[in-house]
Coordinates of C-alpha atoms in Angstrom, one line a residue:
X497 CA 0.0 0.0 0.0
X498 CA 2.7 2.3 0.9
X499 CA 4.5 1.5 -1.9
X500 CA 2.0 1.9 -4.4
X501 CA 1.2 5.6 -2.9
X502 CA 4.8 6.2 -2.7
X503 CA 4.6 5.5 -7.0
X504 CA 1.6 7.2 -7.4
X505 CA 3.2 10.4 -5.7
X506 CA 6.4 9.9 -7.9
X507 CA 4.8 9.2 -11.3
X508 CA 1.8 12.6 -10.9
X509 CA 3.8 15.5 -12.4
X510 CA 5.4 13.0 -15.3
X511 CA 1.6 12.6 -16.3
X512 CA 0.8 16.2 -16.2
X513 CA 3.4 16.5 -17.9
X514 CA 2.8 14.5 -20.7
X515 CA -0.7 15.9 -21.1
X516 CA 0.9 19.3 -21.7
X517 CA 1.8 17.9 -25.5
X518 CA -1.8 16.6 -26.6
X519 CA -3.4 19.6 -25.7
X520 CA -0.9 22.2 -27.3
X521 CA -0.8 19.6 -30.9
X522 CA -4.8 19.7 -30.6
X523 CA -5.0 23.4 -30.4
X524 CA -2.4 23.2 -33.5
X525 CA -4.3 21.1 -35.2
X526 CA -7.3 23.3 -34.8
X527 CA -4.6 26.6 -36.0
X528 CA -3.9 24.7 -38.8
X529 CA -7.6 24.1 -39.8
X530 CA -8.7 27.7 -39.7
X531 CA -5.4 28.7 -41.6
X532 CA -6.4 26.2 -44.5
X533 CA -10.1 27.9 -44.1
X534 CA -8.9 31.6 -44.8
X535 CA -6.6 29.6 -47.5
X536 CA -9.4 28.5 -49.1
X537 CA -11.8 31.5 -48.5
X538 CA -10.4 34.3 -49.2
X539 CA -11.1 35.8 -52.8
X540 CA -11.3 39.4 -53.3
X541 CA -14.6 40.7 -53.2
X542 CA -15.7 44.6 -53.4
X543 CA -15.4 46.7 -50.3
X544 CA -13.6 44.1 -48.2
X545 CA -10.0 45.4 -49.8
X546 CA -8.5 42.2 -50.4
X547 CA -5.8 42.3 -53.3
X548 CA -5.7 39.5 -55.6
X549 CA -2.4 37.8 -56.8
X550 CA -1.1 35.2 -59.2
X551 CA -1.6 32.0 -56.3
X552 CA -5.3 32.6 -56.7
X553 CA -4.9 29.4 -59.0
X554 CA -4.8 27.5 -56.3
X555 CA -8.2 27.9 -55.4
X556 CA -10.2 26.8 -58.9
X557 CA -10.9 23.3 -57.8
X558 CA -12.8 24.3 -54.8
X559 CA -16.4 26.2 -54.2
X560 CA -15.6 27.6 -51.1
X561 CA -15.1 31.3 -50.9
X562 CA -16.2 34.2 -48.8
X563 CA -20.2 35.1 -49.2
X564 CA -20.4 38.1 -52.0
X565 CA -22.5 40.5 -49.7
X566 CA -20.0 42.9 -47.9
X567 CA -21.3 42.8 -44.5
X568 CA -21.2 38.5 -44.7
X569 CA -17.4 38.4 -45.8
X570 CA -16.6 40.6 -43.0
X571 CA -18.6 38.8 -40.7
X572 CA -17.5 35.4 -41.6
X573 CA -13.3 36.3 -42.0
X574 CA -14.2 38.3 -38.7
X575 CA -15.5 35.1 -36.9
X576 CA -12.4 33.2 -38.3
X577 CA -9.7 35.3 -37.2
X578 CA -11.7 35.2 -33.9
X579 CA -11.3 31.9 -34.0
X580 CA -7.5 31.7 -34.6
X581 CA -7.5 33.9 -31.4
X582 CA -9.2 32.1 -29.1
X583 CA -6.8 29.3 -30.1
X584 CA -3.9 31.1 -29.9
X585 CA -5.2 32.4 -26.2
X586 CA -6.1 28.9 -25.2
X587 CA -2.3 27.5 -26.3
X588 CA -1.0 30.9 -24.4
X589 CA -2.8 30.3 -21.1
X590 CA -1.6 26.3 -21.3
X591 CA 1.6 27.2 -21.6
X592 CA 1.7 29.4 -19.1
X593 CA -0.7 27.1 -16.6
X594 CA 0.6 23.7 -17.2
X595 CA 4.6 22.3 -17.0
X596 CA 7.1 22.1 -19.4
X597 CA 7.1 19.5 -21.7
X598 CA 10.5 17.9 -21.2
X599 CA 13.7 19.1 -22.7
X600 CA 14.7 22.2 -24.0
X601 CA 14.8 19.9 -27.8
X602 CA 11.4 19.6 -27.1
X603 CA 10.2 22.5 -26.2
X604 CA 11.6 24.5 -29.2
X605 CA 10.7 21.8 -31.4
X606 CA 7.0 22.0 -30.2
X607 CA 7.2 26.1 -30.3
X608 CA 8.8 25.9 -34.2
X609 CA 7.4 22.4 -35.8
X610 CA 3.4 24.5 -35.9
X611 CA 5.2 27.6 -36.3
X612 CA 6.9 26.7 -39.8
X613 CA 3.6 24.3 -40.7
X614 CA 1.0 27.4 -40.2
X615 CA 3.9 29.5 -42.3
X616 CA 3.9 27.5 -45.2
X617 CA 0.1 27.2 -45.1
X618 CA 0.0 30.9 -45.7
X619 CA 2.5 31.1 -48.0
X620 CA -0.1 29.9 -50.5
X621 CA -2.4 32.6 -49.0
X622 CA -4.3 33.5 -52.9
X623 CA -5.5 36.9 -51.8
X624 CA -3.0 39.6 -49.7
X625 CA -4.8 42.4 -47.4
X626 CA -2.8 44.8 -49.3
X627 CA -0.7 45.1 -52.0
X628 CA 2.7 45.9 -50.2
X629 CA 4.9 42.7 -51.2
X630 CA 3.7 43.8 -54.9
X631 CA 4.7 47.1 -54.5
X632 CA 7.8 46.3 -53.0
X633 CA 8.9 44.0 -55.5
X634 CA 8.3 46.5 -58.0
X635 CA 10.3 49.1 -56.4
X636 CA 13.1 46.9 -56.3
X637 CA 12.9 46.4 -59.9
X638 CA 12.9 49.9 -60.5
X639 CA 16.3 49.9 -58.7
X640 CA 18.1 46.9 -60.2
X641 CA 16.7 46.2 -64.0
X642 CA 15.7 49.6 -64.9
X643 CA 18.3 51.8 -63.1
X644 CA 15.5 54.6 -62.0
X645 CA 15.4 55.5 -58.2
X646 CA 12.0 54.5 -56.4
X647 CA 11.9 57.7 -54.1
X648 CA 10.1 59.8 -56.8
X649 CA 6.3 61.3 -56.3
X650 CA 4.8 58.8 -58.6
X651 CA 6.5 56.1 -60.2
X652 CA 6.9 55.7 -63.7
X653 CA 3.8 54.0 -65.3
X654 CA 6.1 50.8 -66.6
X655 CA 3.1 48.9 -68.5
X656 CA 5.0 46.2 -69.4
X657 CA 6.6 45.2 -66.4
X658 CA 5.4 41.8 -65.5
X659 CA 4.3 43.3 -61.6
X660 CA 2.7 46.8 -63.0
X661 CA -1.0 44.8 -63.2
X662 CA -0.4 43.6 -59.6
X663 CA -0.3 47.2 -59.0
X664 CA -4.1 48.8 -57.3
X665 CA -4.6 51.9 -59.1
X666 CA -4.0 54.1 -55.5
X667 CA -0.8 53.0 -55.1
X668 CA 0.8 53.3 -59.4
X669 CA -0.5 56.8 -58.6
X670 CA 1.6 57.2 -54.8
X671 CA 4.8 57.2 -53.7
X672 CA 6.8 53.6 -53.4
X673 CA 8.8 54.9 -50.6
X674 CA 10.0 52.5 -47.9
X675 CA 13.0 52.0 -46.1
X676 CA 16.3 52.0 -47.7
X677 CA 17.7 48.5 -46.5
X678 CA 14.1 47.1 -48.0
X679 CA 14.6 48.7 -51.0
X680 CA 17.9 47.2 -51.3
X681 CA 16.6 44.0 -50.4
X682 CA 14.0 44.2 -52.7
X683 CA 16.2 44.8 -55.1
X684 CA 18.6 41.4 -55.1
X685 CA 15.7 39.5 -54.6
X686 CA 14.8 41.2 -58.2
X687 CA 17.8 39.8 -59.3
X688 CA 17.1 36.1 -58.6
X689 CA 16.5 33.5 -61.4
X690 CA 12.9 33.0 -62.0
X691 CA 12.1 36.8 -60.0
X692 CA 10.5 38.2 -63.2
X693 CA 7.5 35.8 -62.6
X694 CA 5.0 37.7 -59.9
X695 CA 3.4 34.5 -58.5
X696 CA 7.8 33.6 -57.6
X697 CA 9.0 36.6 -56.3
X698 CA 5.7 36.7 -54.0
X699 CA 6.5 33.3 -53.3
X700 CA 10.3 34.3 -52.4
X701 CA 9.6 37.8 -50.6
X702 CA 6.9 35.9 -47.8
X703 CA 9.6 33.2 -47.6
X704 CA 12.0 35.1 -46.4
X705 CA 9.9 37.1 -43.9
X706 CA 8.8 33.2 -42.7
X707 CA 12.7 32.5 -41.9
X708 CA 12.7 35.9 -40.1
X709 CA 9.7 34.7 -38.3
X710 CA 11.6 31.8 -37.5
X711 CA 14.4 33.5 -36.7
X712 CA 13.3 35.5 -34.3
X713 CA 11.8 32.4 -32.1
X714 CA 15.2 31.5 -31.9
X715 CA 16.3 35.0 -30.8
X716 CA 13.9 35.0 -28.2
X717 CA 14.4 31.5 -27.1
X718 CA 18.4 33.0 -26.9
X719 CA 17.8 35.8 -25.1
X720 CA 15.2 34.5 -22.6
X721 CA 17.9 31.9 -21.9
X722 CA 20.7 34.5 -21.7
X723 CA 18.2 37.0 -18.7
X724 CA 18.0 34.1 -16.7
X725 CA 14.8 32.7 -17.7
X726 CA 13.1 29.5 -16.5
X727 CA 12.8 26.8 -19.0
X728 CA 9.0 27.1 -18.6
X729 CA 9.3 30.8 -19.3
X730 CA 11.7 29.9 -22.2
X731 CA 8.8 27.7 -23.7
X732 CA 6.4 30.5 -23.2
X733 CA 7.7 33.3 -24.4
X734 CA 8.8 32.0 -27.7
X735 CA 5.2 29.9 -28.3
X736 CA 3.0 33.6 -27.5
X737 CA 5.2 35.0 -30.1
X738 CA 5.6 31.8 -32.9
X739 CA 2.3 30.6 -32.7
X740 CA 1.1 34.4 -32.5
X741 CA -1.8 35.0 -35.7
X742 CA -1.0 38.3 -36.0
X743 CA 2.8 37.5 -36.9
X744 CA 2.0 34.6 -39.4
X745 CA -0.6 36.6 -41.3
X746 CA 1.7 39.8 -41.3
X747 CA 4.8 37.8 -42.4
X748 CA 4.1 34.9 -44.3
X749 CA 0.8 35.7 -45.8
X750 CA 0.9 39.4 -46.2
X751 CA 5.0 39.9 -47.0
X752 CA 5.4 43.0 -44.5
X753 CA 9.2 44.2 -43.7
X754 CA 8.3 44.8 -39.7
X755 CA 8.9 40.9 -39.7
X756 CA 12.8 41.8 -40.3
X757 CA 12.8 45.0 -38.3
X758 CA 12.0 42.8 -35.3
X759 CA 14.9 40.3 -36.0
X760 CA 17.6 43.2 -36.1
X761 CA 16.0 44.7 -32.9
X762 CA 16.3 41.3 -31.3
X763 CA 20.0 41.1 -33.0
X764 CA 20.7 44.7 -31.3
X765 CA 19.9 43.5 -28.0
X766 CA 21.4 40.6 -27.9
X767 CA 24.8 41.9 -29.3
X768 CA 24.4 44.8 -25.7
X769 CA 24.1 41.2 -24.0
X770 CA 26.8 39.5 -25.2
X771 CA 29.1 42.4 -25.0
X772 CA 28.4 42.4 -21.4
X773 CA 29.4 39.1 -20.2
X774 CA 32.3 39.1 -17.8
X775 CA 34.4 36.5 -19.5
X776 CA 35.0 38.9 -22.9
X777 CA 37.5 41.1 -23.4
X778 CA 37.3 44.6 -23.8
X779 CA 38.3 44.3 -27.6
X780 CA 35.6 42.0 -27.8
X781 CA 33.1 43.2 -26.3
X782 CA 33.4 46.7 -28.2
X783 CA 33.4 44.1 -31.1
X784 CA 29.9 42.9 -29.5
X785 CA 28.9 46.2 -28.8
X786 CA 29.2 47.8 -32.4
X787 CA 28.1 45.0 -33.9
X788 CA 24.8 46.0 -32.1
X789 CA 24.9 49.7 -32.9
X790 CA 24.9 48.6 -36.8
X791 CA 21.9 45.9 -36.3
X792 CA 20.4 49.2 -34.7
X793 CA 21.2 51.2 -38.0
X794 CA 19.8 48.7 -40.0
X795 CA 16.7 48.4 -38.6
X796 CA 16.7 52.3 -38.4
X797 CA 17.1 52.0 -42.6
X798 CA 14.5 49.7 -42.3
X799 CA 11.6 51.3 -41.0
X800 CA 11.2 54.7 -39.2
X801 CA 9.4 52.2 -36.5
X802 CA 12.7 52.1 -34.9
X803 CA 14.0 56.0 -34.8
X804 CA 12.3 56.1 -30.9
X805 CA 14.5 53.4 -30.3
X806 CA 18.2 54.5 -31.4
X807 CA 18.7 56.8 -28.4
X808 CA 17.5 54.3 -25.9
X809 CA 19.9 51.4 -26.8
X810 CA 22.6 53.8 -28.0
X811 CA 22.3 55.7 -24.1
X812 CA 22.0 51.7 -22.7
X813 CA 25.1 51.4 -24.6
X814 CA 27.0 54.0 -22.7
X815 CA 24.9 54.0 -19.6
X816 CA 25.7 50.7 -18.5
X817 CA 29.4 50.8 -19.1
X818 CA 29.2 53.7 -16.3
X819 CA 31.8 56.1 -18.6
X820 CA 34.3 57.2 -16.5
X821 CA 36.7 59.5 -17.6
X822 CA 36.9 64.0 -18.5
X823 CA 34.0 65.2 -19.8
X824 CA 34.9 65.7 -23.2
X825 CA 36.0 61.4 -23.1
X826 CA 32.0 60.9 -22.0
X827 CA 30.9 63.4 -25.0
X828 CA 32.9 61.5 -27.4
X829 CA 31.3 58.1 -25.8
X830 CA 27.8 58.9 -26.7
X831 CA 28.7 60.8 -30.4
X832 CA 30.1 57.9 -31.4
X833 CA 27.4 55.6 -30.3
X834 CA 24.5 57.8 -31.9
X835 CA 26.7 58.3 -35.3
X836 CA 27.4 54.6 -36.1
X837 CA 23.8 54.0 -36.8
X838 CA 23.7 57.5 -38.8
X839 CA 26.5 56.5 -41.0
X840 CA 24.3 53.1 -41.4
X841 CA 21.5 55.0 -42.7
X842 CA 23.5 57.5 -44.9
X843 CA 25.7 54.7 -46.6
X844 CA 22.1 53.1 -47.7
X845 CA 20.2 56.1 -48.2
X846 CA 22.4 58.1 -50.0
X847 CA 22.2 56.2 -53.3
X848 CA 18.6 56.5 -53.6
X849 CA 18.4 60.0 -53.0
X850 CA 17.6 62.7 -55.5
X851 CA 17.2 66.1 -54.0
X852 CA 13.7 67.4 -54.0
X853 CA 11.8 65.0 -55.6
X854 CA 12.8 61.9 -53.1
X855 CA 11.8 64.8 -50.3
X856 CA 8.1 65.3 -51.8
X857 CA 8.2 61.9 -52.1
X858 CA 8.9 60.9 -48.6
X859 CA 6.4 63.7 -46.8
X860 CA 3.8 62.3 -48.9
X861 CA 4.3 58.7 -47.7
X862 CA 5.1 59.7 -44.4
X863 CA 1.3 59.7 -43.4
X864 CA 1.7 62.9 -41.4
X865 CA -0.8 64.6 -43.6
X866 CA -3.8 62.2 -42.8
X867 CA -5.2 60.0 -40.6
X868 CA -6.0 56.3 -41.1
X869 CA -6.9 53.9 -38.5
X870 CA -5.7 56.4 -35.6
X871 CA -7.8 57.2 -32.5
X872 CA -6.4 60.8 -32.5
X873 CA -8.8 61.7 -35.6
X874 CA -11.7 61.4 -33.1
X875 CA -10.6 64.5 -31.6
X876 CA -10.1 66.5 -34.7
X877 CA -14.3 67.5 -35.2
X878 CA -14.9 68.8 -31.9
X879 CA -11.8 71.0 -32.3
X880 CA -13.5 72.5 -36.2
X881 CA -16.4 73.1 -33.8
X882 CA -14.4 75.1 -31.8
X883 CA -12.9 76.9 -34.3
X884 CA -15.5 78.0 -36.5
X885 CA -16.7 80.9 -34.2
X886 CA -12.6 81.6 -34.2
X887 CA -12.5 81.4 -38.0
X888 CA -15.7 83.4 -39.0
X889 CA -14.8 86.1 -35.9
X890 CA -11.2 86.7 -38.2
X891 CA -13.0 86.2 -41.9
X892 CA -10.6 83.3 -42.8
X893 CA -9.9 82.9 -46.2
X894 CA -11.4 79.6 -47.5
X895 CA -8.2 77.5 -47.0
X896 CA -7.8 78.5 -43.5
X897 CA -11.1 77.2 -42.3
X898 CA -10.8 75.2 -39.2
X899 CA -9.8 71.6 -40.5
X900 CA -6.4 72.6 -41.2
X901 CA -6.0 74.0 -37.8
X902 CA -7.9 71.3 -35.9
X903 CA -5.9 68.4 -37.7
X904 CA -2.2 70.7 -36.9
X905 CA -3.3 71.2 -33.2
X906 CA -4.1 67.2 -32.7
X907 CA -0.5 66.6 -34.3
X908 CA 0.9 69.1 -32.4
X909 CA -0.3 68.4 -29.4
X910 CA 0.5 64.1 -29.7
X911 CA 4.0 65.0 -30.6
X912 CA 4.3 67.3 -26.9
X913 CA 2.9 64.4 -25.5
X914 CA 5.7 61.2 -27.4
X915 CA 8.3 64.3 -26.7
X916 CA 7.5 65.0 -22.7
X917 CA 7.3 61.2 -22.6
X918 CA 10.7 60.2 -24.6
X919 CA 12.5 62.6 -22.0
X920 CA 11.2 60.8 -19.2
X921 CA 12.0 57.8 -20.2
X922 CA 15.6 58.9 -21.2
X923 CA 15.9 60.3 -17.8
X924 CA 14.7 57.7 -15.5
X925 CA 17.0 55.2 -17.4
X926 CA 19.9 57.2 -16.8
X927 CA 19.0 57.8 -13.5
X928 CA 18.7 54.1 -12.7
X929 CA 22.3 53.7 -13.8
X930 CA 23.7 56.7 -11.9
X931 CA 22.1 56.0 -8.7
X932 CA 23.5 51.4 -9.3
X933 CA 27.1 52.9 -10.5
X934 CA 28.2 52.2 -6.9
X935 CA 26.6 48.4 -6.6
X936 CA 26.0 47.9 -10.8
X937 CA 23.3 45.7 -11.1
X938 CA 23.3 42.5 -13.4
X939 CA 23.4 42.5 -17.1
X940 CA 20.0 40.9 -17.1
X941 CA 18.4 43.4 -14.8
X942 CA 19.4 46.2 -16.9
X943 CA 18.4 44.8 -20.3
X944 CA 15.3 44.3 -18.4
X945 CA 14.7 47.5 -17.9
X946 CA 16.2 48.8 -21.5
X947 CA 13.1 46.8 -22.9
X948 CA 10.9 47.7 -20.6
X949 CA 11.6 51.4 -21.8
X950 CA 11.7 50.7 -25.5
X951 CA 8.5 48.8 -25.3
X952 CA 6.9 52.3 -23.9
X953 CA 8.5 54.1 -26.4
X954 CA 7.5 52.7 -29.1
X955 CA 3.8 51.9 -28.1
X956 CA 3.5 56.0 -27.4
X957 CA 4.8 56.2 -30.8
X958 CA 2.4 54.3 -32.3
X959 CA -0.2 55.6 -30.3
X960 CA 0.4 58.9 -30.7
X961 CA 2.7 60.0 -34.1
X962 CA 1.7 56.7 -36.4
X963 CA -1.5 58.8 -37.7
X964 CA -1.6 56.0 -40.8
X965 CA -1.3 52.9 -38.7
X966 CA -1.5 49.7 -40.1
X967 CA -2.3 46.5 -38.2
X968 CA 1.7 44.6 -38.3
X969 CA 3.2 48.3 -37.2
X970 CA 2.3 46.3 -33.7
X971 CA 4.5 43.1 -34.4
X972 CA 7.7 44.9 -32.6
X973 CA 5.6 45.4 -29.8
X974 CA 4.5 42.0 -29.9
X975 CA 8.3 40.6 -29.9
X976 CA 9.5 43.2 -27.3
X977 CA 6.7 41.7 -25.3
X978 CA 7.4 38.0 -25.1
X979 CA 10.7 39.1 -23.4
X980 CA 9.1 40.6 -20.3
X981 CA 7.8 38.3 -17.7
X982 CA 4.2 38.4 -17.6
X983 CA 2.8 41.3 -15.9
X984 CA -0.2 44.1 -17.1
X985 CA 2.5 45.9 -19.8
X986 CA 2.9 42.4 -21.7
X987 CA -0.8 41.7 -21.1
X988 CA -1.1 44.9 -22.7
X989 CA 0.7 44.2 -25.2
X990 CA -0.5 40.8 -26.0
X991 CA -3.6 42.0 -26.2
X992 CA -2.6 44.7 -28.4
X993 CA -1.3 42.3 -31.2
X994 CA -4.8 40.7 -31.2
X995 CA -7.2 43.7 -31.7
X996 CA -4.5 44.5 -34.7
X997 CA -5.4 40.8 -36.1
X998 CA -9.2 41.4 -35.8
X999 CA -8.8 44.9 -37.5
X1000 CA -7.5 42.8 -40.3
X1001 CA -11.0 42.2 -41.7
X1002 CA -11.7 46.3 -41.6
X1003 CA -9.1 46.8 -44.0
X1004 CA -11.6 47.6 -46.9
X1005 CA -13.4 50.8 -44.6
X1006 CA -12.6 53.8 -46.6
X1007 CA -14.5 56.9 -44.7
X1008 CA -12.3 59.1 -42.6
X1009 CA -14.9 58.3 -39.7
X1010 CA -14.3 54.2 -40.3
X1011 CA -11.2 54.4 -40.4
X1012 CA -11.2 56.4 -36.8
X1013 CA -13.3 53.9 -34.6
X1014 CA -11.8 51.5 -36.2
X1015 CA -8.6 52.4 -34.3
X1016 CA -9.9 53.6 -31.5
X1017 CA -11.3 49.5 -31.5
X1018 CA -7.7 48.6 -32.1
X1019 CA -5.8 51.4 -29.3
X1020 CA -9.2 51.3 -26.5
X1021 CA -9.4 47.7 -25.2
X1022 CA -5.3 47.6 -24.7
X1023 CA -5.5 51.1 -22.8
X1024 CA -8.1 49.9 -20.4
X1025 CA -6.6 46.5 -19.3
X1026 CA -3.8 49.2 -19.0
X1027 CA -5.8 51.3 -16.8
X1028 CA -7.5 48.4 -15.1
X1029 CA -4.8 46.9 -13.9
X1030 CA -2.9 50.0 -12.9
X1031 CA -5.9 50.6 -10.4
X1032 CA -6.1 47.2 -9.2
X1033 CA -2.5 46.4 -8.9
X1034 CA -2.4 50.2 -6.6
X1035 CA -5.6 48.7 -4.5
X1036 CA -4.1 45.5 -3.9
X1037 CA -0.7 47.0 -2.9
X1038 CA -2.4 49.7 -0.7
X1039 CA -4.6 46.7 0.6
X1040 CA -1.6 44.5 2.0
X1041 CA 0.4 47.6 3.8
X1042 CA -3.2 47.8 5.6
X1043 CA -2.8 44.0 6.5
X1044 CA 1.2 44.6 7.1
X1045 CA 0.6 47.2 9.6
X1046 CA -2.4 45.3 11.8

C-alpha cells in the first residue's frame, strides 16, 4: 500500500506533464484548420480590400469562398480570425498554466514544428490584405533592371513590367517609398533567377519574412535563456510570439518588412548582451557592442518604427558601461554611439536620394498629412467646432477654415505628449544607472529595464505619431513583449497584437470616420486593461500595507 502511494506520488507531475503535449498539438491542429479555411476562402470581393495575386490558382478546384454580400465576408473572415485567437489564447494560457514539456529539444521543437507548418500554409495565401509585397517587389525592380530611383512622387507608369498589373490603381498613382535596406533587399531579390515571374518573387519575398519569423523564435528563445529565464518561461515566451496569428498573417501571408525590423531589434539587443558578459575582453566586447549599434542602424534604414528606439539602446550602450573618464571622453562616448547608426542609414540612403523629388516623395508617404486607422482623428471635429466661431470672428480665407487648424493642433499636441514622454524615459533610465554605478546591477536586470523602456517608447509612438497605422506596425511590440515576464504591460501588449489581427478584416473601410473607430477599437481595449490593472495592482498594494501594519 505504501508503496503503491509512494509510486503514485512519484509518477503525478510525469503525467501532467505528458498531457501538456496533446493539448498544445490539438489546439495546433485546430490553428492549422482555420489557416487552411482563410486559405481557401479568401477571394477578393468589393469593399472588403482584399488584393488579388497570381496564387489565386490555387483555389479553382474548390467552391468555397467568402459570401459576395460585404457585410457576410466581413462577418465570416471576422469570426475566423476570432477563432485563430481564441486558439492562440487557449495555447498561451496552457503554456503558461501547465509544466514544461521535457527538454529544451522539445520544447523549441513544439514552439517551431506548428510555427513553420502554419507558415507555409500561408504562404499559398491566394489573396493579400494589401498590395505591399507587390509594390515592394516592383520598387526593387525599379532599382536593379531599370536603373531609376524608387523615391520619386509617382512612379513611372512601366506597362509592361510583369508586376505593373499587380499594382491597385491608389498605389501606381503614390509614392513607393519605404526604407532604404528594403529597397535594397527588394532589389537582389529582383535579381534572382525566376524573379520576373510575380506569382515567384511573392513566393520568395513571404519566404523570407517566414525565416525571419523563425528566426526570431530563436532570438527570443536566446535571449530569454541568456536574462535568466526559467525553462517554462523559455517555452512561453517564444510559443505567445511563434504561434502568434498576427505575426503569421503579417509575415508569411501578407510579405510586410516589420517581420525583419524585429529580427535586427532582437539582434541589437542581444549583441548589448553578449558584449556584457564578464568572460569577454574589452576588444571584444566593443566588437559585440558595435556589432549591435549597426543591427540598430539597420533596422533604423528599415523602417522609421525604430527611430524612438536609437537613443535608448545607443544611451543603454553607454549608460551601462558607467563612462568614466573627463567630460569631453563621456561626449565622445555617446557621439560615437549615436553616429554609427547615422553613417548606417546614410551609406544606404544616400544612393537613392535625389534632392527634392525623393523629399516630396517621402512627406507624402510619411502619413503625417492624414489620418488612417488612428484614434487621435476622433478629436479633430470637436476642435472644427471650436474653431468656426474663431474662423468666421477673423473672416478666414477659405483655405484657413478650421480643418487645417484642428488636424495641426491634434499633431501638435501628440508630438508634446511622445516628446515629454521620450524625455522621461531617457531620464529615468539614466538615472537608474547613476544611482547602481556604486553596486551595478546585473546584465540581465538592466536589459530588463532597456526593454521595458523601449517597449513604452514605441507603443506611445504608435499611439500617438503613427497617424496611418497599419495592423503589423504592432509586431515589434509584440516581440519586445514575449521578453518581459508576464505582468499588465505584456498583457497589454499581448492584447494589443490581437485587436490588430481582428482589425484585419476592416481593412476595406474607406470613410475618414471608419477608419477612426476602427482604431480607437484597435488602441481602447489595450489602454483599459492598462488602466484596469494600474488601479487594481495600486488597490491591492495599498490593501496589504493595511494587512502589514495590523
Amino acid at each position: 500500500m505504501t508503496k503503491t502511494l509512494l509510486a503514485s506520488t512519484v509518477e503525478q507531475p510525469q503525467v501532467i506533464s505528458r498531457r501538456h503535449w496533446p493539448v498544445l498539438l490539438g489546439l495546433a491542429l485546430v490553428s492549422e484548420g482555420l489557416y487552411v479555411l482563410l486559405l481557401l476562402a479568401l477571394r477578393p470581393i468589393a469593399g472588403l480590400g482584399l488584393v488579388p495575386t497570381p496564387l489565386q490558382a490555387l483555389q479553382s478546384w474548390t467552391n468555397l469562398a467568402l459570401p459576395p454580400s460585404r457585410v457576410g465576408a466581413i462577418s465570416l473572415l471576422l469570426t475566423l480570425l476570432l477563432a485563430l485567437t481564441a486558439c492562440y489564447a487557449l495555447a498561451g494560457w496552457r503554456s503558461l498554466t501547465g509544466d514544461h514539456p521535457g527538454g529544451s529539444g522539445s520544447m523549441l521543437g513544439l514552439v517551431l514544428g506548428p510555427s513553420l507548418l502554419f507558415g507555409l500554409t500561408l504562404l499559398c495565401l491566394p489573396t493579400l490584405f494589401s498590395d505591399t509585397a507587390f509594390a515592394s517587389l516592383f520598387s526593387g525592380r525599379l532599382i536593379a533592371l531599370y536603373g531609376l530611383a524608387p523615391w520619386r512622387t509617382t512612379p513611372p507608369a512601366l506597362v509592361s513590367d510583369p508586376y505593373w498589373s499587380w499594382l491597385t490603381p491608389l498605389t501606381r498613382h503614390s509614392p513607393l517609398v519605404y526604407g532604404p535596406l528594403w529597397e535594397w533587399l527588394c532589389a537582389l531579390l529582383a535579381l534572382l533567377p525566376g524573379a520576373s515571374s510575380p506569382a515567384l518573387g511573392l513566393l520568395l519575398l513571404k519566404g523570407l519574412l517566414l525565416l525571419a519569423h523563425l528566426l526570431n523564435t530563436l532570438l527570443i528563445w536566446s535571449l530569454l535563456g541568456r536574462l535568466g529565464a526559467s525553462p517554462h518561461a523559455r517555452f512561453t515566451g517564444s510559443l505567445l510570439y511563434a504561434w502568434n496569428p498576427l505575426a503569421l498573417l503579417a509575415l508569411a501571408g501578407d510579405g510586410h518588412s516589420e517581420g525583419l525590423l524585429l529580427t535586427l531589434l532582437l539582434l541589437a539587443l542581444w549583441g548589448l548582451l553578449a558584449g556584457e558578459q564578464g568572460e569577454r575582453s574589452r576588444a571584444v566586447a566593443l566588437l559585440a557592442e558595435g556589432g549591435a549599434l549597426v543591427a540598430l542602424g539597420l533596422a533604423v534604414a528599415l523602417s522609421p518604427l525604430a527611430l524612438p528606439l536609437w537613443p535608448l539602446l545607443a544611451g543603454f550602450s553607454l549608460w551601462q558601461r558607467a563612462a568614466a573618464g573627463s567630460r569631453w571622453s563621456r561626449l565622445w562616448a555617446w557621439t560615437w554611439r549615436l553616429l554609427l547608426p547615422a553613417v548606417v542609414v546614410l551609406l544606404l540612403a544616400l544612393p537613392l536620394w535625389r534632392g527634392a523629388d525623393s523629399y516630396r516623395a517621402i512627406m507624402a508617404a510619411s502619413g503625417w498629412y492624414s489620418f488612417a486607422r488612428s484614434p487621435l482623428a476622433l478629436l479633430v471635429p470637436p476642435l472644427r467646432w471650436l474653431y468656426t466661431p474663431l474662423a468666421v470672428l477673423l473672416d478666414s480665407p477659405r483655405h484657413r477654415q478650421p480643418a487645417q487648424p484642428a488636424e495641426l493642433t491634434v499633431k501638435g499636441g501628440a508630438l508634446f505628449c511622445f516628446t515629454l514622454l521620450f524625455i522621461w524615459l531617457l531620464a529615468s533610465m539614466s538615472a537608474r544607472f547613476r544611482s547602481r554605478r556604486d553596486c551595478p546591477p546585473l546584465i540581465s536586470q538592466s536589459l530588463s529595464s532597456l526593454i521595458t523602456s523601449c517597449l513604452l517608447a514605441l507603443g506611445a509612438w504608435l499611439l500617438l505619431l503613427s497617424f496611418n497605422f497599419w495592423p503589423w506596425y504592432a509586431l515589434p511590440v509584440l516581440g519586445l513583449a514575449t521578453l518581459r515576464r508576464g505582468d499588465a504591460l505584456s498583457g497589454g501588449a499581448l492584447l494589443f497584437s490581437l485587436t490588430a489581427l481582428l482589425s484585419f478584416a476592416l481593412l476595406g473601410i474607406g470613410s475618414a470616420l471608419g477608419q477612426a473607430l476602427e482604431g480607437l477599437l484597435i488602441f481602447l481595449p489595450p489602454l483599459v486593461y492598462l488602466t484596469g490593472a494600474f488601479f487594481w495592482r495600486g488597490r491591492r498594494a495599498i490593501f496589504k500595507e493595511a494587512q502589514s501594519s495590523t
